[in-house]
mmCIF file of C-alpha atoms in Angstrom:
data_model
loop_
_atom_site.group_PDB
_atom_site.id
_atom_site.type_symbol
_atom_site.label_atom_id
_atom_site.label_comp_id
_atom_site.label_asym_id
_atom_site.label_seq_id
_atom_site.Cartn_x
_atom_site.Cartn_y
_atom_site.Cartn_z
ATOM 1 C CA LEU A 1250 -31.353 50.490 -11.142
ATOM 2 C CA LEU A 1251 -27.804 51.720 -11.426
ATOM 3 C CA GLU A 1252 -28.223 55.506 -10.752
ATOM 4 C CA VAL A 1253 -26.335 57.016 -7.951
ATOM 5 C CA ASP A 1254 -28.023 59.420 -5.501
ATOM 6 C CA SER A 1255 -31.477 58.308 -6.584
ATOM 7 C CA ILE A 1256 -34.504 57.343 -4.472
ATOM 8 C CA TYR A 1257 -37.073 54.845 -5.683
ATOM 9 C CA ILE A 1258 -40.352 53.810 -4.199
ATOM 10 C CA PHE A 1259 -41.502 50.252 -4.915
ATOM 11 C CA ALA A 1260 -45.274 50.040 -4.437
ATOM 12 C CA ASP A 1261 -47.942 47.859 -5.878
ATOM 13 C CA ASP A 1262 -45.680 46.476 -8.685
ATOM 14 C CA GLU A 1263 -44.779 49.991 -9.635
ATOM 15 C CA ILE A 1264 -41.455 51.842 -9.410
ATOM 16 C CA ILE A 1265 -41.768 55.484 -8.667
ATOM 17 C CA GLU A 1266 -38.551 57.626 -8.885
ATOM 18 C CA TYR A 1267 -38.132 60.634 -6.688
ATOM 19 C CA ASP A 1268 -36.406 63.455 -8.578
ATOM 20 C CA GLY A 1269 -37.069 66.342 -6.409
ATOM 21 C CA GLU A 1270 -34.780 68.162 -4.066
ATOM 22 C CA MET A 1271 -33.189 66.239 -1.099
ATOM 23 C CA ALA A 1272 -34.470 68.477 1.615
ATOM 24 C CA ALA A 1273 -36.094 66.559 4.455
ATOM 25 C CA ASP A 1274 -39.424 68.401 4.265
ATOM 26 C CA THR A 1275 -39.756 67.996 0.499
ATOM 27 C CA LEU A 1276 -38.909 64.286 0.618
ATOM 28 C CA LEU A 1277 -41.357 63.621 3.432
ATOM 29 C CA GLU A 1278 -44.103 65.502 1.540
ATOM 30 C CA PHE A 1279 -43.368 63.254 -1.459
ATOM 31 C CA LEU A 1280 -43.507 60.094 0.654
ATOM 32 C CA TYR A 1281 -46.818 61.138 2.292
ATOM 33 C CA ASP A 1282 -48.365 61.567 -1.258
ATOM 34 C CA VAL A 1283 -46.998 58.244 -2.497
ATOM 35 C CA ILE A 1284 -47.377 55.670 0.309
ATOM 36 C CA GLU A 1285 -50.407 54.647 2.316
ATOM 37 C CA GLU A 1286 -48.495 53.698 5.404
ATOM 38 C CA PRO A 1287 -47.656 56.489 7.765
ATOM 39 C CA VAL A 1288 -44.304 58.221 7.965
ATOM 40 C CA GLU A 1289 -43.206 58.800 11.496
ATOM 41 C CA ILE A 1290 -40.400 61.180 12.556
ATOM 42 C CA ILE A 1291 -38.256 59.581 15.331
ATOM 43 C CA SER A 1292 -36.941 62.273 17.600
ATOM 44 C CA ASN A 1293 -35.586 60.422 20.751
ATOM 45 C CA ASP A 1294 -34.116 57.067 21.851
ATOM 46 C CA ARG A 1295 -37.448 55.780 23.240
ATOM 47 C CA GLU A 1296 -39.163 56.196 19.766
ATOM 48 C CA LEU A 1297 -36.184 54.573 18.077
ATOM 49 C CA LYS A 1298 -36.406 51.574 20.418
ATOM 50 C CA GLY A 1299 -40.167 51.315 19.574
ATOM 51 C CA PHE A 1300 -39.329 51.431 15.798
ATOM 52 C CA HIS A 1301 -36.920 48.561 16.210
ATOM 53 C CA ASN A 1302 -39.493 46.522 18.136
ATOM 54 C CA ILE A 1303 -42.090 46.786 15.261
ATOM 55 C CA GLU A 1304 -42.399 43.327 13.685
ATOM 56 C CA GLU A 1305 -42.905 44.336 10.061
ATOM 57 C CA ASP A 1306 -41.287 42.755 6.963
ATOM 58 C CA ILE A 1307 -40.220 46.070 5.630
ATOM 59 C CA LYS A 1308 -39.031 49.176 7.581
ATOM 60 C CA LEU A 1309 -37.229 52.197 6.178
ATOM 61 C CA MET A 1310 -35.255 54.823 8.097
ATOM 62 C CA GLY A 1311 -33.735 57.977 6.779
ATOM 63 C CA TYR A 1312 -31.151 60.093 8.622
ATOM 64 C CA PHE A 1313 -31.066 63.878 8.014
ATOM 65 C CA LYS A 1314 -28.759 66.570 9.586
ATOM 66 C CA SER A 1315 -31.762 68.716 10.347
ATOM 67 C CA ALA A 1316 -35.329 69.189 9.291
ATOM 68 C CA LYS A 1317 -34.083 71.531 6.594
ATOM 69 C CA SER A 1318 -31.036 69.706 5.493
ATOM 70 C CA SER A 1319 -30.546 69.412 1.786
ATOM 71 C CA ARG A 1320 -28.057 66.487 1.885
#
């Protein structure tokens, strides 16, 4: 996988490429459709600390300028 500015979801021995717009709401809608685990929006320091305390093998965090940011 050598593409730049691409997002890939690895799930159940399958690679799913996201090729939609990079707006936060569109990307989250795609993730909700693809993955079974919940997506959580972290909006303050307390929630961020809780996220860091989760003892899971895989965690993913995305940073967006705003809920409507396109990049």
